[in-house]
CSV table of C-alpha atoms in Angstrom, one decimal:
chain,number,residue,atom,x,y,z
K,1,MET,CA,116.3,118.1,128.4
K,2,THR,CA,114.2,115.2,127.1
K,3,GLU,CA,115.8,112.8,124.6
K,4,THR,CA,113.5,112.3,121.6
K,5,LEU,CA,114.0,109.7,118.9
K,6,PHE,CA,114.4,110.9,115.3
K,7,LEU,CA,113.4,108.3,112.8
K,8,THR,CA,113.9,108.5,109.0
K,9,SER,CA,111.7,106.6,106.6
K,10,ALA,CA,114.6,104.2,106.0
K,11,ASP,CA,114.7,103.5,109.8
K,12,VAL,CA,111.1,102.3,109.8
K,13,ASP,CA,110.1,101.1,106.4
K,14,ASP,CA,110.8,97.5,107.1
K,15,LEU,CA,109.4,97.3,110.6
K,16,ALA,CA,105.8,96.3,110.0
K,17,GLU,CA,103.7,94.2,107.6
K,18,PRO,CA,100.3,95.4,106.3
K,19,ALA,CA,98.4,93.3,108.8
K,20,ASP,CA,100.4,95.0,111.6
K,21,TYR,CA,99.2,98.4,110.4
K,22,VAL,CA,95.6,97.2,110.3
K,23,ALA,CA,95.7,95.9,113.8
K,24,ALA,CA,97.1,99.1,115.2
K,25,VAL,CA,94.7,101.4,113.3
K,26,ARG,CA,91.6,99.3,114.0
K,27,ASP,CA,92.4,99.6,117.7
K,28,ALA,CA,92.9,103.3,117.4
K,29,TYR,CA,89.5,103.8,115.7
K,30,ARG,CA,87.9,101.8,118.5
K,31,GLN,CA,89.4,104.2,121.0
K,32,ILE,CA,88.0,107.2,119.0
K,33,GLY,CA,84.6,105.5,119.0
K,34,GLU,CA,84.8,105.2,122.8
K,35,GLY,CA,85.5,108.9,123.2
K,36,ALA,CA,89.2,109.6,122.5
K,37,PRO,CA,89.6,113.0,120.7
K,38,ALA,CA,90.7,113.6,117.1
K,39,GLU,CA,90.3,116.6,114.8
K,40,PRO,CA,89.8,116.9,111.1
K,41,ARG,CA,92.7,118.3,109.1
K,42,THR,CA,93.5,122.0,108.9
K,43,LYS,CA,94.7,123.1,105.5
K,44,LEU,CA,96.4,126.4,104.6
K,45,TYR,CA,96.8,127.2,100.9
K,46,ASN,CA,99.5,129.4,99.4
K,47,ARG,CA,98.9,131.1,96.0
K,48,ASP,CA,102.3,131.7,94.7
K,49,PRO,CA,104.0,129.4,94.6
K,50,PRO,CA,100.9,127.1,94.9
K,51,GLY,CA,101.1,124.8,97.9
K,52,MET,CA,99.3,123.4,100.9
K,53,LEU,CA,100.4,123.1,104.6
K,54,THR,CA,98.3,120.5,106.4
K,55,THR,CA,98.0,119.4,110.0
K,56,TYR,CA,95.9,116.9,111.9
K,57,ALA,CA,96.0,115.3,115.3
K,58,ALA,CA,94.6,112.6,117.6
K,59,LEU,CA,95.1,111.5,121.2
K,60,LEU,CA,95.0,107.7,121.8
K,61,PRO,CA,95.0,107.2,125.6
K,62,GLU,CA,95.2,103.4,125.6
K,63,THR,CA,98.0,103.4,123.1
K,64,GLY,CA,99.7,106.0,125.2
K,65,ALA,CA,100.5,108.3,122.4
K,66,MET,CA,99.3,111.5,120.8
K,67,GLY,CA,100.4,113.6,117.8
K,68,GLY,CA,99.7,113.6,114.1
K,69,TYR,CA,101.0,114.9,110.8
K,70,THR,CA,102.3,118.2,109.6
K,71,TYR,CA,103.0,118.1,106.0
K,72,SER,CA,103.7,120.4,103.0
K,73,ALA,CA,102.9,119.7,99.4
K,74,GLY,CA,103.7,121.7,96.4
K,75,PHE,CA,105.3,125.1,96.9
K,76,GLY,CA,108.5,125.7,95.0
K,77,ALA,CA,109.9,122.2,95.1
K,78,GLY,CA,106.6,120.7,93.8
K,79,ASP,CA,107.1,117.8,96.3
K,80,ALA,CA,105.8,116.8,99.7
K,81,TRP,CA,107.3,116.2,103.2
K,82,PHE,CA,105.6,114.4,106.0
K,83,MET,CA,106.7,115.2,109.6
K,84,THR,CA,105.1,113.2,112.4
K,85,PRO,CA,105.6,114.4,116.0
K,86,LEU,CA,104.7,111.8,118.6
K,87,PHE,CA,104.1,112.6,122.3
K,88,ASP,CA,103.6,110.4,125.4
K,89,ALA,CA,99.9,110.6,126.3
K,90,GLU,CA,100.7,110.4,130.0
K,91,SER,CA,103.7,112.6,130.6
K,92,GLY,CA,103.2,114.8,127.5
K,93,GLU,CA,106.9,114.5,126.7
K,94,PRO,CA,108.0,114.2,123.0
K,95,LEU,CA,108.7,110.5,122.2
K,96,ALA,CA,109.8,110.8,118.6
K,97,VAL,CA,109.8,112.8,115.4
K,98,LEU,CA,109.3,110.5,112.3
K,99,ASP,CA,109.7,111.1,108.6
K,100,GLY,CA,106.3,109.9,107.9
K,101,ALA,CA,106.5,109.4,104.1
K,102,SER,CA,107.1,105.6,103.9
K,103,MET,CA,104.4,104.7,106.3
K,104,ASN,CA,101.8,107.0,104.7
K,105,PRO,CA,100.3,104.5,102.2
K,106,PHE,CA,100.1,101.8,104.8
K,107,LYS,CA,98.6,103.8,107.6
K,108,THR,CA,96.0,105.3,105.2
K,109,GLY,CA,95.4,101.9,103.7
K,110,ALA,CA,94.9,100.4,107.2
K,111,ALA,CA,92.1,102.9,107.8
K,112,GLY,CA,90.5,101.6,104.5
K,113,ALA,CA,91.1,98.0,105.5
K,114,THR,CA,89.5,98.6,108.9
K,115,ALA,CA,86.4,100.0,107.2
K,116,VAL,CA,86.3,97.0,104.8
K,117,ASP,CA,86.5,94.7,107.8
K,118,ALA,CA,83.8,96.6,109.6
K,119,LEU,CA,81.4,97.2,106.7
K,120,ALA,CA,81.9,94.8,103.8
K,121,ARG,CA,79.9,91.6,103.5
K,122,GLU,CA,81.4,88.6,105.2
K,123,ASP,CA,81.3,86.7,101.9
K,124,ALA,CA,83.0,89.3,99.8
K,125,THR,CA,85.3,87.8,97.3
K,126,ASP,CA,86.0,90.3,94.5
K,127,VAL,CA,87.8,93.6,94.8
K,128,ALA,CA,88.0,96.5,92.3
K,129,VAL,CA,90.8,99.0,92.6
K,130,ILE,CA,90.6,102.3,90.7
K,131,GLY,CA,94.1,103.8,90.7
K,132,SER,CA,97.6,102.4,90.6
K,133,GLY,CA,99.8,104.8,92.6
K,134,ALA,CA,101.3,104.6,96.0
K,135,GLN,CA,98.0,105.0,97.8
K,136,ALA,CA,96.3,102.3,95.8
K,137,ARG,CA,99.2,100.0,96.7
K,138,GLY,CA,98.7,100.7,100.4
K,139,GLN,CA,95.0,100.2,100.2
K,140,LEU,CA,95.2,96.9,98.5
K,141,ALA,CA,98.1,95.5,100.5
K,142,THR,CA,96.2,96.2,103.8
K,143,THR,CA,92.7,95.3,102.5
K,144,ALA,CA,93.9,91.9,101.3
K,145,THR,CA,94.6,91.0,104.9
K,146,VAL,CA,91.0,91.3,106.2
K,147,ARG,CA,89.1,88.9,104.0
K,148,ASP,CA,89.9,85.8,101.9
K,149,PHE,CA,89.5,87.5,98.6
K,150,GLU,CA,89.6,85.5,95.4
K,151,ALA,CA,90.0,88.1,92.6
K,152,VAL,CA,91.2,91.7,92.2
K,153,ARG,CA,90.7,93.8,89.1
K,154,VAL,CA,92.6,97.1,88.8
K,155,PHE,CA,92.0,100.0,86.4
K,156,SER,CA,93.9,103.2,85.9
K,157,PRO,CA,93.9,105.3,82.7
K,158,THR,CA,97.4,104.4,81.7
K,159,ALA,CA,97.6,100.8,80.6
K,160,GLU,CA,101.3,100.5,81.5
K,161,HIS,CA,100.6,101.6,85.0
K,162,ARG,CA,97.8,99.2,85.7
K,163,GLU,CA,99.6,96.3,84.2
K,164,ALA,CA,102.7,97.1,86.3
K,165,PHE,CA,100.5,97.3,89.4
K,166,ALA,CA,98.9,93.9,88.6
K,167,ASP,CA,102.3,92.3,88.0
K,168,GLU,CA,103.7,93.7,91.3
K,169,PHE,CA,100.8,92.4,93.4
K,170,ASP,CA,100.7,89.0,91.6
K,171,ASP,CA,103.4,87.9,94.1
K,172,ARG,CA,102.3,90.0,97.1
K,173,ILE,CA,98.8,88.9,97.7
K,174,GLU,CA,96.9,85.6,97.5
K,175,PRO,CA,93.9,86.6,95.2
K,176,ASP,CA,94.3,86.5,91.4
K,177,ILE,CA,94.9,90.0,90.1
K,178,SER,CA,94.3,91.4,86.6
K,179,ALA,CA,94.5,94.7,84.9
K,180,VAL,CA,91.3,95.6,83.0
K,181,PRO,CA,90.6,98.3,80.4
K,182,SER,CA,87.9,100.3,82.2
K,183,ALA,CA,86.5,101.2,85.6
K,184,SER,CA,83.3,99.5,84.6
K,185,ALA,CA,85.2,96.2,83.9
K,186,ALA,CA,86.8,96.5,87.3
K,187,VAL,CA,83.6,97.3,89.3
K,188,ALA,CA,81.4,94.7,87.5
K,189,GLY,CA,80.7,92.0,90.1
K,190,ALA,CA,83.0,93.5,92.7
K,191,ASP,CA,82.0,93.2,96.4
K,192,VAL,CA,84.6,95.8,97.5
K,193,VAL,CA,85.5,98.9,95.4
K,194,ILE,CA,88.6,100.9,96.3
K,195,THR,CA,89.1,104.3,94.7
K,196,ALA,CA,92.6,105.8,95.3
K,197,THR,CA,93.0,108.7,92.8
K,198,ASN,CA,93.4,112.5,92.6
K,199,ALA,CA,90.3,112.8,90.5
K,200,SER,CA,88.1,115.9,90.5
K,201,ASP,CA,85.2,114.0,88.8
K,202,PRO,CA,83.7,110.6,89.6
K,203,VAL,CA,85.8,107.6,88.6
K,204,VAL,CA,83.0,105.1,88.8
K,205,ASP,CA,79.5,105.0,87.4
K,206,ASP,CA,76.7,104.8,89.9
K,207,ALA,CA,74.9,102.1,87.8
K,208,ASP,CA,78.0,99.9,87.9
K,209,VAL,CA,77.9,99.6,91.7
K,210,GLU,CA,75.7,96.7,92.6
K,211,PRO,CA,73.6,96.3,95.8
K,212,GLY,CA,75.7,94.9,98.7
K,213,THR,CA,78.9,96.5,97.6
K,214,HIS,CA,81.3,98.2,100.0
K,215,VAL,CA,83.2,101.3,98.6
K,216,THR,CA,86.3,102.7,100.2
K,217,SER,CA,87.1,106.1,98.7
K,218,MET,CA,90.4,107.8,99.9
K,219,GLY,CA,90.9,110.6,97.4
K,220,GLN,CA,88.4,113.1,98.8
K,221,TYR,CA,90.1,115.5,101.1
K,222,HIS,CA,89.2,118.7,99.3
K,223,PRO,CA,85.8,120.0,98.3
K,224,GLU,CA,86.8,119.7,94.6
K,225,LYS,CA,88.1,116.1,95.0
K,226,ASN,CA,85.2,114.0,94.0
K,227,GLU,CA,85.8,110.3,93.2
K,228,LEU,CA,82.2,109.1,93.7
K,229,PRO,CA,79.0,110.1,91.9
K,230,PRO,CA,76.5,111.9,94.2
K,231,GLU,CA,73.8,109.3,93.4
K,232,LEU,CA,76.1,106.6,94.9
K,233,VAL,CA,76.7,108.6,98.1
K,234,ALA,CA,72.9,109.2,98.3
K,235,ARG,CA,72.0,105.5,98.2
K,236,SER,CA,74.7,104.4,100.6
K,237,THR,CA,75.2,104.1,104.3
K,238,TYR,CA,77.8,106.8,104.4
K,239,VAL,CA,80.6,106.5,107.0
K,240,PRO,CA,83.5,109.0,107.0
K,241,ASP,CA,86.7,108.7,109.1
K,242,ILE,CA,85.7,111.7,111.3
K,243,ARG,CA,82.1,112.8,111.2
K,244,GLU,CA,82.9,116.5,111.3
K,245,ARG,CA,85.1,116.2,108.2
K,246,ALA,CA,82.2,115.3,105.9
K,247,ALA,CA,80.8,118.8,105.7
K,248,GLN,CA,84.3,120.3,105.7
K,249,ASP,CA,86.1,118.8,102.8
K,250,ALA,CA,84.6,115.4,101.7
K,251,GLY,CA,84.2,116.3,98.0
K,252,SER,CA,81.7,113.6,97.0
K,253,PHE,CA,79.5,114.1,100.1
K,254,LEU,CA,79.5,117.9,99.4
K,255,ALA,CA,78.6,117.3,95.8
K,256,ALA,CA,75.6,115.1,96.9
K,257,VAL,CA,74.5,117.9,99.3
K,258,GLU,CA,74.9,120.5,96.6
K,259,ALA,CA,72.8,118.4,94.2
K,260,GLY,CA,70.0,118.2,96.8
K,261,LEU,CA,70.2,114.5,97.1
K,262,VAL,CA,71.2,114.4,100.8
K,263,GLY,CA,71.4,116.6,103.8
K,264,GLU,CA,74.3,116.9,106.2
K,265,ASP,CA,72.4,114.4,108.4
K,266,HIS,CA,73.2,111.7,105.8
K,267,VAL,CA,76.3,110.7,107.8
K,268,ALA,CA,75.3,107.4,109.4
K,269,ALA,CA,78.3,107.2,111.7
K,270,ASP,CA,82.0,107.7,111.7
K,271,LEU,CA,84.3,104.7,111.5
K,272,GLY,CA,85.2,104.8,115.2
K,273,GLU,CA,81.5,104.5,116.2
K,274,VAL,CA,81.2,101.4,114.0
K,275,VAL,CA,84.4,99.8,115.2
K,276,ALA,CA,83.5,100.4,118.8
K,277,GLY,CA,80.0,99.0,118.4
K,278,GLY,CA,78.1,102.2,118.8
K,279,HIS,CA,76.6,101.8,115.3
K,280,PRO,CA,75.8,98.5,113.5
K,281,GLY,CA,77.3,99.6,110.2
K,282,ARG,CA,76.0,97.2,107.5
K,283,THR,CA,72.6,95.8,108.4
K,284,SER,CA,71.6,94.0,105.2
K,285,GLU,CA,73.2,92.0,102.4
K,286,GLU,CA,71.8,94.5,99.8
K,287,GLU,CA,73.0,97.6,101.5
K,288,ILE,CA,75.7,99.8,99.9
K,289,THR,CA,78.3,101.1,102.3
K,290,VAL,CA,80.7,103.9,101.7
K,291,PHE,CA,83.8,104.7,103.7
K,292,ASP,CA,85.1,108.2,103.0
K,293,SER,CA,88.8,108.3,104.0
K,294,GLY,CA,90.3,111.8,103.9
K,295,GLY,CA,93.3,111.1,106.3
K,296,THR,CA,93.4,111.7,110.0
K,297,GLY,CA,95.7,111.8,113.0
K,298,ILE,CA,94.0,108.6,114.2
K,299,GLU,CA,95.8,106.2,111.8
K,300,THR,CA,98.9,108.4,111.9
K,301,VAL,CA,99.4,108.2,115.6
K,302,ALA,CA,98.6,104.5,115.7
K,303,ALA,CA,101.1,103.7,113.0
K,304,ALA,CA,103.8,106.0,114.2
K,305,HIS,CA,103.7,104.7,117.8
K,306,MET,CA,103.9,101.1,116.5
K,307,LEU,CA,106.9,102.0,114.4
K,308,TYR,CA,108.5,104.0,117.3
K,309,GLU,CA,108.2,101.0,119.7
K,310,ARG,CA,109.7,98.6,117.1
K,311,ALA,CA,112.5,101.0,116.2
K,312,SER,CA,113.4,101.5,119.8
K,313,GLU,CA,113.6,97.8,120.4
K,314,LYS,CA,116.0,97.5,117.5
K,315,GLY,CA,118.1,100.5,118.5
K,316,ARG,CA,117.3,102.5,115.3
K,317,GLY,CA,117.3,106.2,114.8
K,318,GLN,CA,119.2,109.0,116.6
K,319,THR,CA,118.2,111.0,119.6
K,320,ILE,CA,117.7,114.8,119.7
K,321,ASP,CA,117.1,117.0,122.7
K,322,PHE,CA,114.0,119.0,123.4
K,323,ALA,CA,114.0,121.5,126.3
K,324,PRO,CA,110.9,121.6,128.4
K,325,ALA,CA,109.1,125.0,128.7
K,326,SER,CA,110.1,125.2,132.4
K,327,GLU,CA,113.7,125.5,131.3
K,328,ALA,CA,113.6,127.3,128.0
K,329,LEU,CA,110.5,129.5,128.1
K,330,THR,CA,112.1,132.2,130.1
K,331,GLY,CA,111.7,135.4,128.0
K,332,ARG,CA,115.3,136.3,128.8
């Protein structure tokens, strides 16, 4: 039997700061850029009751861990559960099973922050955030650690939500933050634009995005999820988290292809290639860069392993037993 640690969200939700997530995830993408394997998500849809079962995985040899997410969303309960199995990348033994819900906004945000660090202009000062939910919180909390930003403007359709978001972050981050009445007001003059929504139609106007802007879009994990106008994708240096995912489920990229504005060769690089130095990323001050973040096992394994190590040091969680196949796979 192998003792495996089971960690609840409560066991891990105070173990890391946003910058810690960014450091772990940045290193994970470097490993991917240097040849470590990761696969885009697999999604299985149920009609009645409507729901989705999703899995994705990555192997990070230098971190010494592999695994990913399996999560369900919808179905009869209309809720979501995030299960994160983590394995030792040398022995193959199961290290931990985590309830991955509390880390989700931060590990996803850390992928976005890694892209901002790799692709945004060095002199970027203003951030626009479109969305005010948990994922928007994770994106801003992590992105605020990679540049000395001066101002953040947030828009979401419900005034109460965007104002509460601004109030919450007023004490959490250094830049001044304000709620604004439209996406155009948020994006005007922004050097970094973050979209974190469930939108099926673009949430920003192409004309509002000025030359030199970096855009991180994290709500595009389905062909019908389309946060960015196809014209913006077409005039950008387009960088997804995993290259193969763009043609599979990146909604705005697929919309640009369908509109005849780009071909599938419009993918400049994936984020790992940029972080590892295999692609230069931004090459001019006027260039628009887009990071398309659909969620991967890369940030999931990196974050989960960091939390596992810290929880182990603090004696958190409880152990469960897994029988190796050599003992239990008998057919008797």
